[in-house]
PDB file of C-alpha atoms in Angstrom:
ATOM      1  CA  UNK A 107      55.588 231.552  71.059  1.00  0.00           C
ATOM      2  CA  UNK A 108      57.696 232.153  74.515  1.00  0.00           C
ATOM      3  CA  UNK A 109      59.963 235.736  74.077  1.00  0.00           C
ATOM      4  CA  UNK A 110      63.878 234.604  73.535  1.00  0.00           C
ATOM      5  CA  UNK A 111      64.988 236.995  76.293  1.00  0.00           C
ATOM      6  CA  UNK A 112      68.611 238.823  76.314  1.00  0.00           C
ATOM      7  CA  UNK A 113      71.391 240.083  78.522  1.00  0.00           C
ATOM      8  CA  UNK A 114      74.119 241.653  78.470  1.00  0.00           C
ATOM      9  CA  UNK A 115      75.988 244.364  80.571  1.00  0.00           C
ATOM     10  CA  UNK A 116      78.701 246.647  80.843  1.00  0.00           C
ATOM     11  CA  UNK A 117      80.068 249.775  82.694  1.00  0.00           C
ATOM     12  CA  UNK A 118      78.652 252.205  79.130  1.00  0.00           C
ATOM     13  CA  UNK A 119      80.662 255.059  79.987  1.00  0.00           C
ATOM     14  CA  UNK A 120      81.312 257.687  77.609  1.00  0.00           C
ATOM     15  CA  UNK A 121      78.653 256.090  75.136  1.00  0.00           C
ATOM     16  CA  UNK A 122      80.131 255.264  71.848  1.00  0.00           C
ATOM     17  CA  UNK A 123      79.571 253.623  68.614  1.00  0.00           C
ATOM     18  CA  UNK A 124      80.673 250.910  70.038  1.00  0.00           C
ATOM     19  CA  UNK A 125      78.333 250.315  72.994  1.00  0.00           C
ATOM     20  CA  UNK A 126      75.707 251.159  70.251  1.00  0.00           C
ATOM     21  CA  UNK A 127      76.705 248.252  67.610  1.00  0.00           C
ATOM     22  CA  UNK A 128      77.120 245.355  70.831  1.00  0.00           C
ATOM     23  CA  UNK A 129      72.987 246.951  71.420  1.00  0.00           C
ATOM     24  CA  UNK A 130      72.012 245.962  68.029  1.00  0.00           C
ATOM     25  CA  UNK A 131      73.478 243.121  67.695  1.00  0.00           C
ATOM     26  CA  UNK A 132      72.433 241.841  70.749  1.00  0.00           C
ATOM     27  CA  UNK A 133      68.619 242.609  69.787  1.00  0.00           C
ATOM     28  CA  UNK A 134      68.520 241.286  66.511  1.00  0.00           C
ATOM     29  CA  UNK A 135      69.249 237.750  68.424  1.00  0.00           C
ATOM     30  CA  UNK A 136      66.218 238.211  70.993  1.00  0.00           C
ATOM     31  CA  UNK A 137      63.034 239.594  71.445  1.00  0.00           C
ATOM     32  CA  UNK A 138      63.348 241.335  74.523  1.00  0.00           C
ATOM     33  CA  UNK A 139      66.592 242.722  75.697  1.00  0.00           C
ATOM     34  CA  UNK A 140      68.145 243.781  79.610  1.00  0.00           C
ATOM     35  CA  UNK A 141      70.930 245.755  80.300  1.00  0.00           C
ATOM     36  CA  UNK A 142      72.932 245.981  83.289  1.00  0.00           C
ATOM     37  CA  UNK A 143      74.705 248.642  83.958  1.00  0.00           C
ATOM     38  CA  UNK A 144      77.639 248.791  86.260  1.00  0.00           C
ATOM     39  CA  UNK A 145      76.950 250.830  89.082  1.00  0.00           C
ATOM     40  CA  UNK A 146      79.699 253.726  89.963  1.00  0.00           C
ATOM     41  CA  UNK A 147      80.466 251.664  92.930  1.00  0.00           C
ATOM     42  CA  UNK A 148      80.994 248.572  91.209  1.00  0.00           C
ATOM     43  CA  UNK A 149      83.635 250.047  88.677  1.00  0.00           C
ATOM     44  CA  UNK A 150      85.309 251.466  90.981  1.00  0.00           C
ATOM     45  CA  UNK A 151      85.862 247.946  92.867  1.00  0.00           C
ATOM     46  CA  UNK A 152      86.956 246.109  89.929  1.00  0.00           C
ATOM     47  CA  UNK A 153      88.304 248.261  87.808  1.00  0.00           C
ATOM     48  CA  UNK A 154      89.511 250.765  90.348  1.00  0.00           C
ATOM     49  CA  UNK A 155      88.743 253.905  88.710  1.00  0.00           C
ATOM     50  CA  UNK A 156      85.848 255.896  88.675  1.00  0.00           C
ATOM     51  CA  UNK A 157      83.478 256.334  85.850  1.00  0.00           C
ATOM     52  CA  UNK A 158      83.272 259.887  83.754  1.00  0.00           C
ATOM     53  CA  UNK A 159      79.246 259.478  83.548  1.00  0.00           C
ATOM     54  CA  UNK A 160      77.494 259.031  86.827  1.00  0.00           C
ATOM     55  CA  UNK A 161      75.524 255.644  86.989  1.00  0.00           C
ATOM     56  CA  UNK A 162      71.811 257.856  86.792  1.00  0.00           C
ATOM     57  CA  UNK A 163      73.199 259.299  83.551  1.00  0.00           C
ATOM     58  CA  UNK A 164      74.172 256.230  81.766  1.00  0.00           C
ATOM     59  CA  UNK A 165      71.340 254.361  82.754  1.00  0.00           C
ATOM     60  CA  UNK A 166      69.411 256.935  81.498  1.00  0.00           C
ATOM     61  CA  UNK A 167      70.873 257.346  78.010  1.00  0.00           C
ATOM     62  CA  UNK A 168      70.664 253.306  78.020  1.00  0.00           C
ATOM     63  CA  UNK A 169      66.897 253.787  78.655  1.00  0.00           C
ATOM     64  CA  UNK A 170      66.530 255.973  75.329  1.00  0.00           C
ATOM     65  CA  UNK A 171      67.398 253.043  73.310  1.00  0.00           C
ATOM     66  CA  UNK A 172      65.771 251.805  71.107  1.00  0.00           C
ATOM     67  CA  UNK A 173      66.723 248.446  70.957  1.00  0.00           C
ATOM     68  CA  UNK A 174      66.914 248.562  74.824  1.00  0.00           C
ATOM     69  CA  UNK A 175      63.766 247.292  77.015  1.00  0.00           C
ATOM     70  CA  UNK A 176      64.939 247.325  80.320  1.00  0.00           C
ATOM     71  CA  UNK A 177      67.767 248.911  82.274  1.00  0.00           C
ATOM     72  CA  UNK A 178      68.902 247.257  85.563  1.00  0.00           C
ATOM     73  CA  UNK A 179      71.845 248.339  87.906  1.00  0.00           C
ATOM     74  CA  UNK A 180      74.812 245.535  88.022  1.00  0.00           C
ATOM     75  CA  UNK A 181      75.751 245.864  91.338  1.00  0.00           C
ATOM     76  CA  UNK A 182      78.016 242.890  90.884  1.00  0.00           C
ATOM     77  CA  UNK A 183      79.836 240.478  88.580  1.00  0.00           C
ATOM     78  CA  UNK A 184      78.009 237.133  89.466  1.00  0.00           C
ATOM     79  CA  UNK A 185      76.292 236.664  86.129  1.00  0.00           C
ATOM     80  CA  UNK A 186      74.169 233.698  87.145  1.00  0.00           C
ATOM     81  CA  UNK A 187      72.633 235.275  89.975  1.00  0.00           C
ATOM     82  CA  UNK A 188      71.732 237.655  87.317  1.00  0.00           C
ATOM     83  CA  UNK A 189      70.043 234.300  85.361  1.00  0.00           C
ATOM     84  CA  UNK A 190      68.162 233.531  88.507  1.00  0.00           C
ATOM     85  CA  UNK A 191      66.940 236.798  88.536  1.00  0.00           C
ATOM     86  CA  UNK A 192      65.734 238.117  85.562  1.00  0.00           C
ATOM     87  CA  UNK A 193      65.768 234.727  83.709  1.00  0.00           C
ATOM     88  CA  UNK A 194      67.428 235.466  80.356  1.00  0.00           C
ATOM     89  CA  UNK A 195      68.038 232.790  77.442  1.00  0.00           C
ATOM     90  CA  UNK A 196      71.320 234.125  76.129  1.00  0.00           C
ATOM     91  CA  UNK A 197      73.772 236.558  77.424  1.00  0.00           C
ATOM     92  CA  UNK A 198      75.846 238.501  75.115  1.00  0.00           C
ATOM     93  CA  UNK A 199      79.572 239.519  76.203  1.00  0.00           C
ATOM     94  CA  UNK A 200      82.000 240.905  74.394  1.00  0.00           C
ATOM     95  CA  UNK A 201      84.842 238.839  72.800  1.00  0.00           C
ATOM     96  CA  UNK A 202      87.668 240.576  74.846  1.00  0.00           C
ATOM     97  CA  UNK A 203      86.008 237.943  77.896  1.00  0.00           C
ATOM     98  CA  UNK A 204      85.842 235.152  75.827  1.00  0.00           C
ATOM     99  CA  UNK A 205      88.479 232.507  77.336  1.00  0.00           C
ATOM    100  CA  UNK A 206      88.452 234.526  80.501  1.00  0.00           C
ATOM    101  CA  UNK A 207      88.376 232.255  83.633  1.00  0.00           C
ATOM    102  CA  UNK A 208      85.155 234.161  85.135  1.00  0.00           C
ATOM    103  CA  UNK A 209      83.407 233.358  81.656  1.00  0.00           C
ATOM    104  CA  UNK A 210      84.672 229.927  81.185  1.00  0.00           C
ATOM    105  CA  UNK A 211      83.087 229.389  85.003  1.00  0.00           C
ATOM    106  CA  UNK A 212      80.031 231.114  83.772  1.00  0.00           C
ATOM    107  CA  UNK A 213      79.666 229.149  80.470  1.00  0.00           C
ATOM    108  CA  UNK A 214      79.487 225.722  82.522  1.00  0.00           C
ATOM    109  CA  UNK A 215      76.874 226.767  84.609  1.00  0.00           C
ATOM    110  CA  UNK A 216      75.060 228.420  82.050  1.00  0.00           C
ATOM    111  CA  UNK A 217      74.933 225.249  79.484  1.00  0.00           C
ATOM    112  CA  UNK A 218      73.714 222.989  82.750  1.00  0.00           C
ATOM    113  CA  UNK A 219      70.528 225.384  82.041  1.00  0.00           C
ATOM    114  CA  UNK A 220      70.000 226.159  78.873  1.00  0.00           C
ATOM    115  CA  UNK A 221      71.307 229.835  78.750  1.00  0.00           C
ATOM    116  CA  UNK A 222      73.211 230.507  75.802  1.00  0.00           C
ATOM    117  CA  UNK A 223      76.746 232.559  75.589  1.00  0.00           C
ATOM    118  CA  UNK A 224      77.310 234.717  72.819  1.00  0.00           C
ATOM    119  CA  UNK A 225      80.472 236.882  72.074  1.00  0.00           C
ATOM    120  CA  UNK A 226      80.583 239.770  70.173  1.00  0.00           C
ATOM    121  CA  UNK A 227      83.314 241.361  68.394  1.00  0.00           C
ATOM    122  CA  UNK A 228      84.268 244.811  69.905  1.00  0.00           C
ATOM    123  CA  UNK A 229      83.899 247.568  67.159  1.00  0.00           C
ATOM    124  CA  UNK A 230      88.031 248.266  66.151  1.00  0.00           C
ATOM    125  CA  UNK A 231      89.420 251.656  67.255  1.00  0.00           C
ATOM    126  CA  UNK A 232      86.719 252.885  69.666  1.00  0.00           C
ATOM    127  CA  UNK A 233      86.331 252.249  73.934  1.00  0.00           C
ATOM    128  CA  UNK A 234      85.886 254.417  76.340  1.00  0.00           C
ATOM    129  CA  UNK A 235      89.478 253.625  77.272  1.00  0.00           C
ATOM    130  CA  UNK A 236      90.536 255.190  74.091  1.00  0.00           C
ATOM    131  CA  UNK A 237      88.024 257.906  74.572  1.00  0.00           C
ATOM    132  CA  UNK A 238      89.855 258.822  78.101  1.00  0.00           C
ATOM    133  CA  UNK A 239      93.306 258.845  76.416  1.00  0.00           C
ATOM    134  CA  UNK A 240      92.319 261.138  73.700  1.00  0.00           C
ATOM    135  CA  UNK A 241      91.028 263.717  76.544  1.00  0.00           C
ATOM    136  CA  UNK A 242      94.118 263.014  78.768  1.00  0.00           C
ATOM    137  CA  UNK A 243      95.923 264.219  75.299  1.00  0.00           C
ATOM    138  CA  UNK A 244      94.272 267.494  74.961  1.00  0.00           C
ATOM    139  CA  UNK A 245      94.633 268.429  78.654  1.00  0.00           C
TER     140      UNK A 245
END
């Protein structure tokens, strides 16, 4: 039987419950899961801030996962370059994308292949957005 193999990414800064539960999920739906991981450069292009949690840190506390098997640096956006790549079977995203013109784009090409899209729910309450406004609170 061929692996079902999974990928998803995101910028994971500030780790959270959150980042955890999209993990799980995500692995429970394929056999072998890889994780991009924004690089500090990357965030900083497109969502012009910087990240609290170098890129070597979060990478590294992705690579303690358990339900992760491989870590590899997202050093862009173009998700089917990604495909051609590493050669995944379904990519995970969270629903906040879903409808998004980038993931609409991505969805075509993706079903012209095979690749499946799945969106996740985001857990309620918790992002490292939230996390950042909390600490600008206490300062």
């Amino acid at each position: 039987m061929k692996k079902k193999i999974g990928y998803t990414t995101g910028v994971f800064d500030m780790f959270h419950i959150g980042h955890l539960n999209i993990l799980k999920k995500a692995k429970e739906k394929c056999d072998y899961l890889i994780v991009g991981v924004s690089t500090d450069e990357l965030v900083e292009k497109y969502k012009n801030k910087n990240t609290i949690v170098n890129y070597e840190e979060r990478k590294a506390i992705l690579e303690a996962i358990k339900y992760v098997d491989k870590v590899v640096p997202q050093e862009n956006r173009d998700k089917y370059a990604a495909y051609e790549q590493y050669g995944f079977h379904i990519m995970f995203v969270g629903d906040d994308w879903k409808g998004n013109d980038l993931f609409l784009e991505i969805e075509n090409k993706f079903n012209k292949v095979g690749v499946e899209v799945v969106y996740f729910a985001y857990t309620a309450g918790t992002s490292s957005t939230v996390l950042r406004e909390k600490l600008d609170k206490i300062k």
